[in-house]
GROMACS .gro file of C-alpha atoms in nm:
model
   98
    1MET     CA    1   3.835  -2.433  -0.495
    2ALA     CA    2   3.836  -2.077  -0.373
    3ILE     CA    3   3.514  -1.901  -0.393
    4GLU     CA    4   3.647  -1.610  -0.587
    5PHE     CA    5   3.724  -1.879  -0.864
    6ARG     CA    6   3.362  -1.986  -0.871
    7ARG     CA    7   3.195  -1.669  -0.916
    8ARG     CA    8   3.078  -1.556  -1.267
    9TYR     CA    9   3.090  -1.166  -1.156
   10LYS     CA   10   3.354  -0.995  -0.965
   11ARG     CA   11   3.242  -0.874  -0.626
   12GLN     CA   12   3.352  -0.549  -0.447
   13TYR     CA   13   3.304  -0.472  -0.100
   14TYR     CA   14   3.014  -0.250  -0.038
   15VAL     CA   15   2.850  -0.159   0.294
   16VAL     CA   16   2.520   0.019   0.310
   17PHE     CA   17   2.181  -0.006   0.455
   18VAL     CA   18   1.941  -0.188   0.218
   19ARG     CA   19   1.551  -0.153   0.267
   20TYR     CA   20   1.373  -0.430   0.127
   21TYR     CA   21   1.023  -0.592   0.141
   22LEU     CA   22   0.876  -0.939   0.078
   23ASN     CA   23   0.525  -1.113   0.102
   24VAL     CA   24   0.505  -1.420   0.309
   25PHE     CA   25   0.229  -1.636   0.434
   26ASP     CA   26   0.166  -1.623   0.784
   27GLU     CA   27  -0.102  -1.835   0.961
   28ASN     CA   28  -0.266  -1.885   0.591
   29ARG     CA   29  -0.278  -1.517   0.529
   30LEU     CA   30  -0.041  -1.309   0.300
   31LYS     CA   31   0.158  -1.059   0.507
   32LYS     CA   32   0.410  -0.791   0.388
   33VAL     CA   33   0.749  -0.799   0.561
   34GLN     CA   34   0.964  -0.490   0.561
   35GLY     CA   35   1.319  -0.523   0.665
   36ILE     CA   36   1.650  -0.350   0.662
   37GLY     CA   37   1.971  -0.529   0.573
   38VAL     CA   38   2.344  -0.434   0.565
   39SER     CA   39   2.512  -0.521   0.256
   40VAL     CA   40   2.856  -0.683   0.250
   41ASP     CA   41   2.935  -0.678  -0.107
   42ILE     CA   42   2.804  -0.630  -0.464
   43SER     CA   43   2.833  -0.737  -0.822
   44ALA     CA   44   2.671  -0.639  -1.141
   45LYS     CA   45   2.419  -0.936  -1.081
   46GLY     CA   46   2.394  -0.966  -0.722
   47ILE     CA   47   2.449  -0.849  -0.366
   48GLY     CA   48   2.548  -1.023  -0.033
   49LEU     CA   49   2.329  -0.907   0.261
   50ILE     CA   50   2.318  -0.952   0.638
   51THR     CA   51   1.972  -0.918   0.780
   52GLN     CA   52   1.783  -1.017   1.107
   53TYR     CA   53   1.491  -1.177   0.926
   54PRO     CA   54   1.529  -1.546   0.827
   55LEU     CA   55   1.507  -1.511   0.448
   56GLU     CA   56   1.453  -1.849   0.261
   57VAL     CA   57   1.620  -1.964  -0.056
   58GLY     CA   58   1.384  -1.879  -0.353
   59SER     CA   59   1.249  -1.600  -0.171
   60PHE     CA   60   1.163  -1.303  -0.397
   61LEU     CA   61   1.265  -0.942  -0.240
   62LEU     CA   62   1.169  -0.614  -0.371
   63PHE     CA   63   1.399  -0.312  -0.297
   64GLU     CA   64   1.262   0.022  -0.160
   65ASP     CA   65   1.523   0.220  -0.363
   66GLY     CA   66   1.566   0.100  -0.708
   67ASN     CA   67   1.944   0.232  -0.739
   68ILE     CA   68   2.178   0.013  -0.517
   69ILE     CA   69   2.488   0.162  -0.640
   70ASN     CA   70   2.625   0.417  -0.892
   71ASN     CA   71   2.575   0.225  -1.221
   72ILE     CA   72   2.378  -0.099  -1.069
   73THR     CA   73   1.999  -0.044  -1.068
   74ALA     CA   74   1.798  -0.326  -0.894
   75LYS     CA   75   1.451  -0.346  -0.810
   76ALA     CA   76   1.417  -0.701  -0.713
   77SER     CA   77   1.613  -1.018  -0.621
   78VAL     CA   78   1.574  -1.366  -0.548
   79VAL     CA   79   1.757  -1.548  -0.243
   80ARG     CA   80   1.994  -1.801  -0.391
   81TRP     CA   81   2.154  -1.890  -0.069
   82ALA     CA   82   2.110  -1.829   0.306
   83GLU     CA   83   2.277  -1.930   0.634
   84GLU     CA   84   2.257  -1.826   0.993
   85ILE     CA   85   2.583  -1.689   1.095
   86GLU     CA   86   2.484  -1.600   1.457
   87ASP     CA   87   2.173  -1.627   1.669
   88LYS     CA   88   1.902  -1.460   1.467
   89THR     CA   89   2.137  -1.304   1.231
   90TYR     CA   90   2.165  -1.422   0.875
   91ARG     CA   91   2.384  -1.383   0.568
   92VAL     CA   92   2.223  -1.430   0.224
   93GLY     CA   93   2.324  -1.410  -0.143
   94LEU     CA   94   2.093  -1.235  -0.370
   95GLU     CA   95   2.058  -1.246  -0.743
   96PHE     CA   96   1.928  -0.962  -0.912
   97VAL     CA   97   1.622  -1.004  -1.141
   98ASP     CA   98   1.498  -0.776  -1.425
   0.00000   0.00000   0.00000
């Protein structure tokens, strides 16, 4: 089945830089990671992102700018899927959370 038929929300192509941050444990210490990704597409409930940082499924990301696109406001998201598409380049699917 084609991916478009499985989606609950219609996606549209959308390419901008997205600043995000998250907290991770590094050597038993909490560390704040800041990153910049490039969006691929967006819907009312999520965004596709390409990043150089290896985000993990279940990670909670906060966006530096709360307004992602015109009438879609997002402050945070959860990584729903992630895959390495090239050496140290990752594509992730993020679901916005309230």
